[in-house]
PDB file of C-alpha atoms in Angstrom:
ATOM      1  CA  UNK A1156      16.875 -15.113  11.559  1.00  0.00           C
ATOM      2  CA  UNK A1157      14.262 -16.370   9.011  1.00  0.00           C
ATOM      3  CA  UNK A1158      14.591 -15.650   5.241  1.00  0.00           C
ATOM      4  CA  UNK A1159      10.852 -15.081   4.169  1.00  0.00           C
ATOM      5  CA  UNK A1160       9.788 -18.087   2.689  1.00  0.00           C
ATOM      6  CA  UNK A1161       6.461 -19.427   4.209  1.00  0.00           C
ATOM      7  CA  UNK A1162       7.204 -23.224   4.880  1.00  0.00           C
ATOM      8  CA  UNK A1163       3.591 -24.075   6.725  1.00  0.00           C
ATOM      9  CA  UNK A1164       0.317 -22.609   7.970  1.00  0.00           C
ATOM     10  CA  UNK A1165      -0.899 -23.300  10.878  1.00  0.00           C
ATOM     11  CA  UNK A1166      -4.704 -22.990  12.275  1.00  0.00           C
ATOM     12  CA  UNK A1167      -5.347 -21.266  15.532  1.00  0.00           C
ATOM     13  CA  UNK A1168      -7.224 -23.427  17.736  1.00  0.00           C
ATOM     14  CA  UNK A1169      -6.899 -21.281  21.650  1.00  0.00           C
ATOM     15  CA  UNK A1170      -6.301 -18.075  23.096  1.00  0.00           C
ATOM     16  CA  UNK A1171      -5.668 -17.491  26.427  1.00  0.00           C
ATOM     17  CA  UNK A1172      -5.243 -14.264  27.715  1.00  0.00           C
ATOM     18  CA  UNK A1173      -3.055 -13.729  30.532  1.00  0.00           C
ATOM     19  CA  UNK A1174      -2.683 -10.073  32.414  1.00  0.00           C
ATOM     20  CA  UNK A1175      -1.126  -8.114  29.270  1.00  0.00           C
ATOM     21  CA  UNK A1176       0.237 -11.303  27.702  1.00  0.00           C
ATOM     22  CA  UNK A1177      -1.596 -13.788  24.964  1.00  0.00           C
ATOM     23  CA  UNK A1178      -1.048 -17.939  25.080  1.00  0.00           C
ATOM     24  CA  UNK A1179      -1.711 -18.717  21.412  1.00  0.00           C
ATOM     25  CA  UNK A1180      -1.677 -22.448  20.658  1.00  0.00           C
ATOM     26  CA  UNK A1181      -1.379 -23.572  16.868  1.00  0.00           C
ATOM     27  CA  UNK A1182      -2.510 -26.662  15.371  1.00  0.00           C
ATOM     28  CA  UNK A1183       0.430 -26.851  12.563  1.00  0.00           C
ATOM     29  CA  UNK A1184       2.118 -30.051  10.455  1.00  0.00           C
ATOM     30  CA  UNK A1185       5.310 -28.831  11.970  1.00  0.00           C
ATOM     31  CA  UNK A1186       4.593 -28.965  15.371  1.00  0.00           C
ATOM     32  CA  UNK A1187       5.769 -32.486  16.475  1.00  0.00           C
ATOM     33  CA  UNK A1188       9.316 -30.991  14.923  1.00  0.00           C
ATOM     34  CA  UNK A1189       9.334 -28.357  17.551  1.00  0.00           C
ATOM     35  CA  UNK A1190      11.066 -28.241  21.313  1.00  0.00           C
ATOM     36  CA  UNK A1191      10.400 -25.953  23.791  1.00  0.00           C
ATOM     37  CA  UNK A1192      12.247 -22.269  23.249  1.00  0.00           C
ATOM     38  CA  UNK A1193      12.812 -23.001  19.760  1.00  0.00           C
ATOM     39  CA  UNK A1194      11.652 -19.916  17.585  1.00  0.00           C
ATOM     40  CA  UNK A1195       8.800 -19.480  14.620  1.00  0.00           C
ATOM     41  CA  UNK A1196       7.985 -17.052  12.859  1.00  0.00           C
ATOM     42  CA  UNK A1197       3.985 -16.170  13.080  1.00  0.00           C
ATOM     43  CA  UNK A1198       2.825 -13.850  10.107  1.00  0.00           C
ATOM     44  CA  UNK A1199       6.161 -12.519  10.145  1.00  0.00           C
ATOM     45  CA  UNK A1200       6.336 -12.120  14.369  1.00  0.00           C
ATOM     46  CA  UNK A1201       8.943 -14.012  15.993  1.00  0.00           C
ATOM     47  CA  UNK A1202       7.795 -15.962  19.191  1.00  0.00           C
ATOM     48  CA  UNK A1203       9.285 -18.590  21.510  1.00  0.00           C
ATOM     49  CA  UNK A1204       7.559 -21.717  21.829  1.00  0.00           C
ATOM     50  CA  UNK A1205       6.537 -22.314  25.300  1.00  0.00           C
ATOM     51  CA  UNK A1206       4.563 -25.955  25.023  1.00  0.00           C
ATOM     52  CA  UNK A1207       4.186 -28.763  22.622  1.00  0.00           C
ATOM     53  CA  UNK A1208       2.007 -31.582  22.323  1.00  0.00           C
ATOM     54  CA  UNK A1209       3.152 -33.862  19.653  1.00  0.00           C
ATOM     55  CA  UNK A1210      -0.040 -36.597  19.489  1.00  0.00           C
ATOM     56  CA  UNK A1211      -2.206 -33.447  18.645  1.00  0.00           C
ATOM     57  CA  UNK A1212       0.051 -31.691  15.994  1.00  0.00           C
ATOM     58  CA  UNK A1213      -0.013 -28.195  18.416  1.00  0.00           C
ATOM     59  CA  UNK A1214       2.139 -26.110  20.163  1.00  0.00           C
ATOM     60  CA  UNK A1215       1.582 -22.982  22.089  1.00  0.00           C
ATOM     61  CA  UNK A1216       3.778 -19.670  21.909  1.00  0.00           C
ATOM     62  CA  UNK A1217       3.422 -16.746  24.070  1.00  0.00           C
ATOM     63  CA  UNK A1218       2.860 -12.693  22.612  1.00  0.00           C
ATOM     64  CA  UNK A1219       3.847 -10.097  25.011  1.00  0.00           C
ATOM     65  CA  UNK A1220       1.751  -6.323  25.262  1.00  0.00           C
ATOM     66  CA  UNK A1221       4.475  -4.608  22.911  1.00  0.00           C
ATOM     67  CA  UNK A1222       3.782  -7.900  20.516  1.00  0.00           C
ATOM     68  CA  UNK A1223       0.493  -7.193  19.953  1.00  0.00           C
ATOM     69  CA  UNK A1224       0.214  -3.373  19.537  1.00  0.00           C
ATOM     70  CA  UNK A1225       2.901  -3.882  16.666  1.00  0.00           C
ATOM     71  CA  UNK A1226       1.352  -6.728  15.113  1.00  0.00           C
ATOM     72  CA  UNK A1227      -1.869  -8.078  13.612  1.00  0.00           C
ATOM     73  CA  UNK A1228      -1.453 -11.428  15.883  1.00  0.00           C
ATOM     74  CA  UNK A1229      -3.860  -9.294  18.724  1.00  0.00           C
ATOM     75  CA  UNK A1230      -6.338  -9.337  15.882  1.00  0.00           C
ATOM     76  CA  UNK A1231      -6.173 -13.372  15.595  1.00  0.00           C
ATOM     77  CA  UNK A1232      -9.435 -15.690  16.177  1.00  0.00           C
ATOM     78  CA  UNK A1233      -9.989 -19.021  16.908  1.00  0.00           C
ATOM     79  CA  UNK A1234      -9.751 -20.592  12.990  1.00  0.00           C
ATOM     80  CA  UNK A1235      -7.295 -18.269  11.442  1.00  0.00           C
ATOM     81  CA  UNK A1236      -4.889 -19.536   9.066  1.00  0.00           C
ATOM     82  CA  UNK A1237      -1.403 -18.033  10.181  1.00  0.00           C
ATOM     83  CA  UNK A1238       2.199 -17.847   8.226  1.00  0.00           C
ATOM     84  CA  UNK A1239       4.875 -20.273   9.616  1.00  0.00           C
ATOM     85  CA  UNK A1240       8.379 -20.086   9.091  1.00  0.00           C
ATOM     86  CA  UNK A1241      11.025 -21.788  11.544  1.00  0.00           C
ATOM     87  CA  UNK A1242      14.458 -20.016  12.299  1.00  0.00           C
ATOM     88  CA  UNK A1243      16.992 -20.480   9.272  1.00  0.00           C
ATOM     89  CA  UNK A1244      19.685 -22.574   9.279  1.00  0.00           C
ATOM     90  CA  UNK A1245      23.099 -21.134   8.692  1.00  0.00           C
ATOM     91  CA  UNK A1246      24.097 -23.525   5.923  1.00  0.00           C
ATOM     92  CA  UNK A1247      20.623 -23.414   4.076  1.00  0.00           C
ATOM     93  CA  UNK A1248      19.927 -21.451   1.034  1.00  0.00           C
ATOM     94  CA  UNK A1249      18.954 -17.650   1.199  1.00  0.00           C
ATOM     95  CA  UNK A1250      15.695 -18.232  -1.045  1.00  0.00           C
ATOM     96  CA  UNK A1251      14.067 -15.110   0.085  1.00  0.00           C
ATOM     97  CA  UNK A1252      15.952 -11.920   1.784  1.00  0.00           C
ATOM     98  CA  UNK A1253      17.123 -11.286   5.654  1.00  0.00           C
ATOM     99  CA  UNK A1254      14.067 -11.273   8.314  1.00  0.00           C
ATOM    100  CA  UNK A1255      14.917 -10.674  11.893  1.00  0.00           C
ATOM    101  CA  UNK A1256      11.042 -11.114  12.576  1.00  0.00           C
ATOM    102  CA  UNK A1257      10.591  -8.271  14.231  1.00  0.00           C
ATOM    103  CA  UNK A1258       8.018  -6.376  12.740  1.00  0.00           C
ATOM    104  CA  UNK A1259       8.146  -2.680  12.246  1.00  0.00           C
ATOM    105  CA  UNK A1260       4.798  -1.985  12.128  1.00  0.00           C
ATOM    106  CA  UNK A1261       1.269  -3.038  10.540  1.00  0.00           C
ATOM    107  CA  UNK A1262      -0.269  -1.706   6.879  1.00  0.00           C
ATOM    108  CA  UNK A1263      -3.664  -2.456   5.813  1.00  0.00           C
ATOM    109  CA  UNK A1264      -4.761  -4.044   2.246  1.00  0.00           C
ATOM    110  CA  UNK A1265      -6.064  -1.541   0.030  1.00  0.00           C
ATOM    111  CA  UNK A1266      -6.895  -3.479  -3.316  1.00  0.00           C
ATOM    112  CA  UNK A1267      -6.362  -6.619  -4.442  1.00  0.00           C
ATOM    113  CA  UNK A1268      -6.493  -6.804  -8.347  1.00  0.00           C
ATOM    114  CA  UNK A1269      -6.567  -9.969 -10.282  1.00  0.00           C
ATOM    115  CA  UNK A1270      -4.137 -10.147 -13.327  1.00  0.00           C
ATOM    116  CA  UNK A1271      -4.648 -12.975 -15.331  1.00  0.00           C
ATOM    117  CA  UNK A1272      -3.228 -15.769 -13.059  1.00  0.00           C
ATOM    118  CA  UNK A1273      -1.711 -13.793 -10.703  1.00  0.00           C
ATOM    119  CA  UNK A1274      -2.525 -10.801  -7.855  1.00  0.00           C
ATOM    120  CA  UNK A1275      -2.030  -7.235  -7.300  1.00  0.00           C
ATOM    121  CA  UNK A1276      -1.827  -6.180  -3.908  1.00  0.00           C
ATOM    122  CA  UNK A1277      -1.957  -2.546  -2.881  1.00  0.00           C
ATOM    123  CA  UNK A1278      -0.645  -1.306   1.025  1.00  0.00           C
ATOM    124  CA  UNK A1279      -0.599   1.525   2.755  1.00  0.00           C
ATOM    125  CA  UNK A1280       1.278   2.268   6.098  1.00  0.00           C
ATOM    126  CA  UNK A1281       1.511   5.307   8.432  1.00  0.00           C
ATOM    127  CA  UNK A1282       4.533   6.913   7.670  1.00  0.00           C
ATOM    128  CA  UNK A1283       6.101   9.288  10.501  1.00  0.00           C
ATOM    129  CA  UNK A1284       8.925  11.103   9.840  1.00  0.00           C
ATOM    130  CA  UNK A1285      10.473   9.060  12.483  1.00  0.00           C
ATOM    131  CA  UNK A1286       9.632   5.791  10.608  1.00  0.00           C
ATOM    132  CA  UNK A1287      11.472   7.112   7.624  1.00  0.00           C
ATOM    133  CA  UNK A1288      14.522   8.643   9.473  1.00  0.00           C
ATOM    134  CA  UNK A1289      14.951   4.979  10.842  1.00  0.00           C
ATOM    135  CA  UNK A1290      14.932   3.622   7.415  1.00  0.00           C
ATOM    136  CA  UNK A1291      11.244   1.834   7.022  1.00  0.00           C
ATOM    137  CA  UNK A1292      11.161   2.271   3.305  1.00  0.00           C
ATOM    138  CA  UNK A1293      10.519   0.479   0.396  1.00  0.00           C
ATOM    139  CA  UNK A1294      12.411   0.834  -2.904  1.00  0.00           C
ATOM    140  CA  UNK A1295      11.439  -0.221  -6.336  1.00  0.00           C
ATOM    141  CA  UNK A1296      12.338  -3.530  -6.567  1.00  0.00           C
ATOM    142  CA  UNK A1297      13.725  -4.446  -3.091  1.00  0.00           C
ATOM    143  CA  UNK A1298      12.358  -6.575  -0.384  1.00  0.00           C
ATOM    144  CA  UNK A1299       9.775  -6.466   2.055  1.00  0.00           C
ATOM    145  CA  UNK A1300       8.041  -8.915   4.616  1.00  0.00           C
ATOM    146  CA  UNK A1301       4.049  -9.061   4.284  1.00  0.00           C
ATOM    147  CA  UNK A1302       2.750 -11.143   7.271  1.00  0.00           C
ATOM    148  CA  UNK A1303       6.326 -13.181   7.192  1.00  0.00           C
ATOM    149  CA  UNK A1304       6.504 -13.513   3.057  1.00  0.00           C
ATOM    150  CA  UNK A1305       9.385 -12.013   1.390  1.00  0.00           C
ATOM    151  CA  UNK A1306       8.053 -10.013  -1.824  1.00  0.00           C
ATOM    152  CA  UNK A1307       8.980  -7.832  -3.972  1.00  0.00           C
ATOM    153  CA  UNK A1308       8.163  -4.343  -3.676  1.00  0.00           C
ATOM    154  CA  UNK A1309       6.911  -2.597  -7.449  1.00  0.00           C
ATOM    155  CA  UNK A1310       5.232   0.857  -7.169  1.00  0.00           C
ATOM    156  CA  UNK A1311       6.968   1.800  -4.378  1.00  0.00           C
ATOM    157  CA  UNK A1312       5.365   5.320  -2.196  1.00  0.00           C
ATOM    158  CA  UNK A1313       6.517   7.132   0.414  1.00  0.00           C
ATOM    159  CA  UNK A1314       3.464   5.399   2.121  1.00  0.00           C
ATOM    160  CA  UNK A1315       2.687   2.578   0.468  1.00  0.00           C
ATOM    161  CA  UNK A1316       3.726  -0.070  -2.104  1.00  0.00           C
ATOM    162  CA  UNK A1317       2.208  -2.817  -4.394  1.00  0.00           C
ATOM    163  CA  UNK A1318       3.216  -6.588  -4.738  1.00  0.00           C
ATOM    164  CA  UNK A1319       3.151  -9.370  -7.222  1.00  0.00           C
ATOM    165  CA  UNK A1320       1.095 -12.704  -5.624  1.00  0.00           C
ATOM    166  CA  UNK A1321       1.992 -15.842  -7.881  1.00  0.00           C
ATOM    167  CA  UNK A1322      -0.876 -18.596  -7.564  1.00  0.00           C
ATOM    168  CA  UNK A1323       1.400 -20.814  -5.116  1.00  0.00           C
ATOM    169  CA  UNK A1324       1.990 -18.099  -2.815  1.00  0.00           C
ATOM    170  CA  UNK A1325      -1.610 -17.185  -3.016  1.00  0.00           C
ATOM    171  CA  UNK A1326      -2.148 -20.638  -1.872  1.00  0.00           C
ATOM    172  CA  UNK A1327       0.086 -21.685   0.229  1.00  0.00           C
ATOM    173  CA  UNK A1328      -0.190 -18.552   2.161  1.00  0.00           C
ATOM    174  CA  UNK A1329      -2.540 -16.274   4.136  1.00  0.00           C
ATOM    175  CA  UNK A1330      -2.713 -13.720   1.403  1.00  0.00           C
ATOM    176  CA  UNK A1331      -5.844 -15.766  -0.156  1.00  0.00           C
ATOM    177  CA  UNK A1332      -7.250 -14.125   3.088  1.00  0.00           C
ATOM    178  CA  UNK A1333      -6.439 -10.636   2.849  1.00  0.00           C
ATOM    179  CA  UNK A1334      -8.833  -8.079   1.374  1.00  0.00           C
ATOM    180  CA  UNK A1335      -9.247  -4.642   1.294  1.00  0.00           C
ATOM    181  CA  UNK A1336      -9.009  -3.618   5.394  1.00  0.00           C
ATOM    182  CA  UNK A1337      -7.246  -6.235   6.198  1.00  0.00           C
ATOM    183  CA  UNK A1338      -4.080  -5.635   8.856  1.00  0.00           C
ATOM    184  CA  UNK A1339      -0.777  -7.035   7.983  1.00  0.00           C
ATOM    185  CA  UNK A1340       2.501  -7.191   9.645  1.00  0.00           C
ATOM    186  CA  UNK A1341       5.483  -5.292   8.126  1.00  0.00           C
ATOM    187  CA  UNK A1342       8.789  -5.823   8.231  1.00  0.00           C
ATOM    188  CA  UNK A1343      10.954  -3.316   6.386  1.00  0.00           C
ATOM    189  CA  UNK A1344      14.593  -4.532   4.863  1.00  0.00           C
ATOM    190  CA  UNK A1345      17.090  -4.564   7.795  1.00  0.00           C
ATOM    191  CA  UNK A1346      19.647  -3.546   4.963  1.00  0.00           C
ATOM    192  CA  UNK A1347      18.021  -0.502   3.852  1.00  0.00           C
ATOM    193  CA  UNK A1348      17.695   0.621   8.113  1.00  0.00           C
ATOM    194  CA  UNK A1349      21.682  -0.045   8.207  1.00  0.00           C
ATOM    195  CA  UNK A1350      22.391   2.052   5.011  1.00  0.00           C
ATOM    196  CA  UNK A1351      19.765   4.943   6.390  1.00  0.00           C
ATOM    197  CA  UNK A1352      21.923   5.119  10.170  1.00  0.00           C
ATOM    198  CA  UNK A1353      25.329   5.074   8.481  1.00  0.00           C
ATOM    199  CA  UNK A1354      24.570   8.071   5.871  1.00  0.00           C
ATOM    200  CA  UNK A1355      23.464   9.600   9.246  1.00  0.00           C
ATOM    201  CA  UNK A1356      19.469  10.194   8.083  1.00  0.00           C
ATOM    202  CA  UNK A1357      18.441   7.639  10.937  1.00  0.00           C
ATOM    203  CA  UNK A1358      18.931   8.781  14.435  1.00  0.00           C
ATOM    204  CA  UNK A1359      18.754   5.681  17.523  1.00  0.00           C
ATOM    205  CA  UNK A1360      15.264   6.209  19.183  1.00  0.00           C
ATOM    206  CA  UNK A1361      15.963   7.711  22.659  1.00  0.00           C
TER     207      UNK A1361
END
């Protein structure tokens, strides 16, 4: 479980394709913190770490076939700046919302509108009628995952939403990155699929 809140980025530095599978290795200030089958969150995707070297600050997690249709992490290069979030403690602080980090599926960046210190960010997502029978949804005002970050959603669409990027996030992020095309990982709010399958408009996926 993760909650949202960005705590590093890390810098791809290898990709290693093997049969359907990807070895991504991260240079990252966190990685001498890490063991082997610990989890991290990578824009929002949660993957196993596999190896860790310590002396050179990287570690190396593995992204399975399913992984990368559903994600932007098949789109990744040697130099991009990725999201990093480790797996929540129980007893911390719930300073964003409730991420499994498993993301639903991937929008792309429509426009990105300065404000006066801060950033507009418009999204739009293809959105199936299964999609919205399962509950991916936004609401005004509740919670989504954008490449791991936990925002808040204002202008919500049946397709698309907008979000509010404070200078720190902008920062300390990815999102100083994203542009109009760019591919994002989504993660809708678990909470809102629970409420859709108990009023009985979500149906389990056969």
């Amino acid at each position: 479980m993760f909650s949202g809140i960005v705590q590093s980025m890390g810098t791809v530095v290898r990709l290693e394709p093997d049969h359907d599978n990807l070895h991504i290795t991260f240079e990252a200030d966190l990685a001498p913190e890490l063991h082997i089958d610990q989890s991290v969150a990578h824009n929002g995707v949660c993957l196993t770490v596999v190896a860790v070297d310590p002396e050179k600050r990287t570690y190396t997690v593995t992204a399975i076939r399913e992984t990368l249709e559903k994600s932007n992490l098949g789109d990744l290069k040697v130099g991009d700046p990725v999201n990093l979030e480790r797996s929540m403690r129980m007893d911390a602080l719930l300073d964003g919302h409730i991420v499994q980090g498993h993301v639903d599926t991937t929008g792309v960046c429509r426009t990105v509108e300065f404000a006066d210190g801060s950033w507009y960010y418009t999204f739009d997502y293809d959105a199936p009628e299964r999609l919205r029978k399962a509950g991916y949804v936004t609401v005004e005002k509740g919670s989504i995952a954008v490449n791991g970050v936990s925002l808040t959603v204002v202008n919500s669409r049946p397709d698309g939403f907008q979000v509010a990027i404070i200078p720190y996030t902008h920062e300390h992020t990815n999102f100083h990155r994203i542009e109009p095309n760019t591919r994002v990982n989504l993660e809708f709010d678990i909470i809102g699929k629970y409420v859709a399958r108990l009023l009985g408009t979500a149906k389990p996926e056969k």
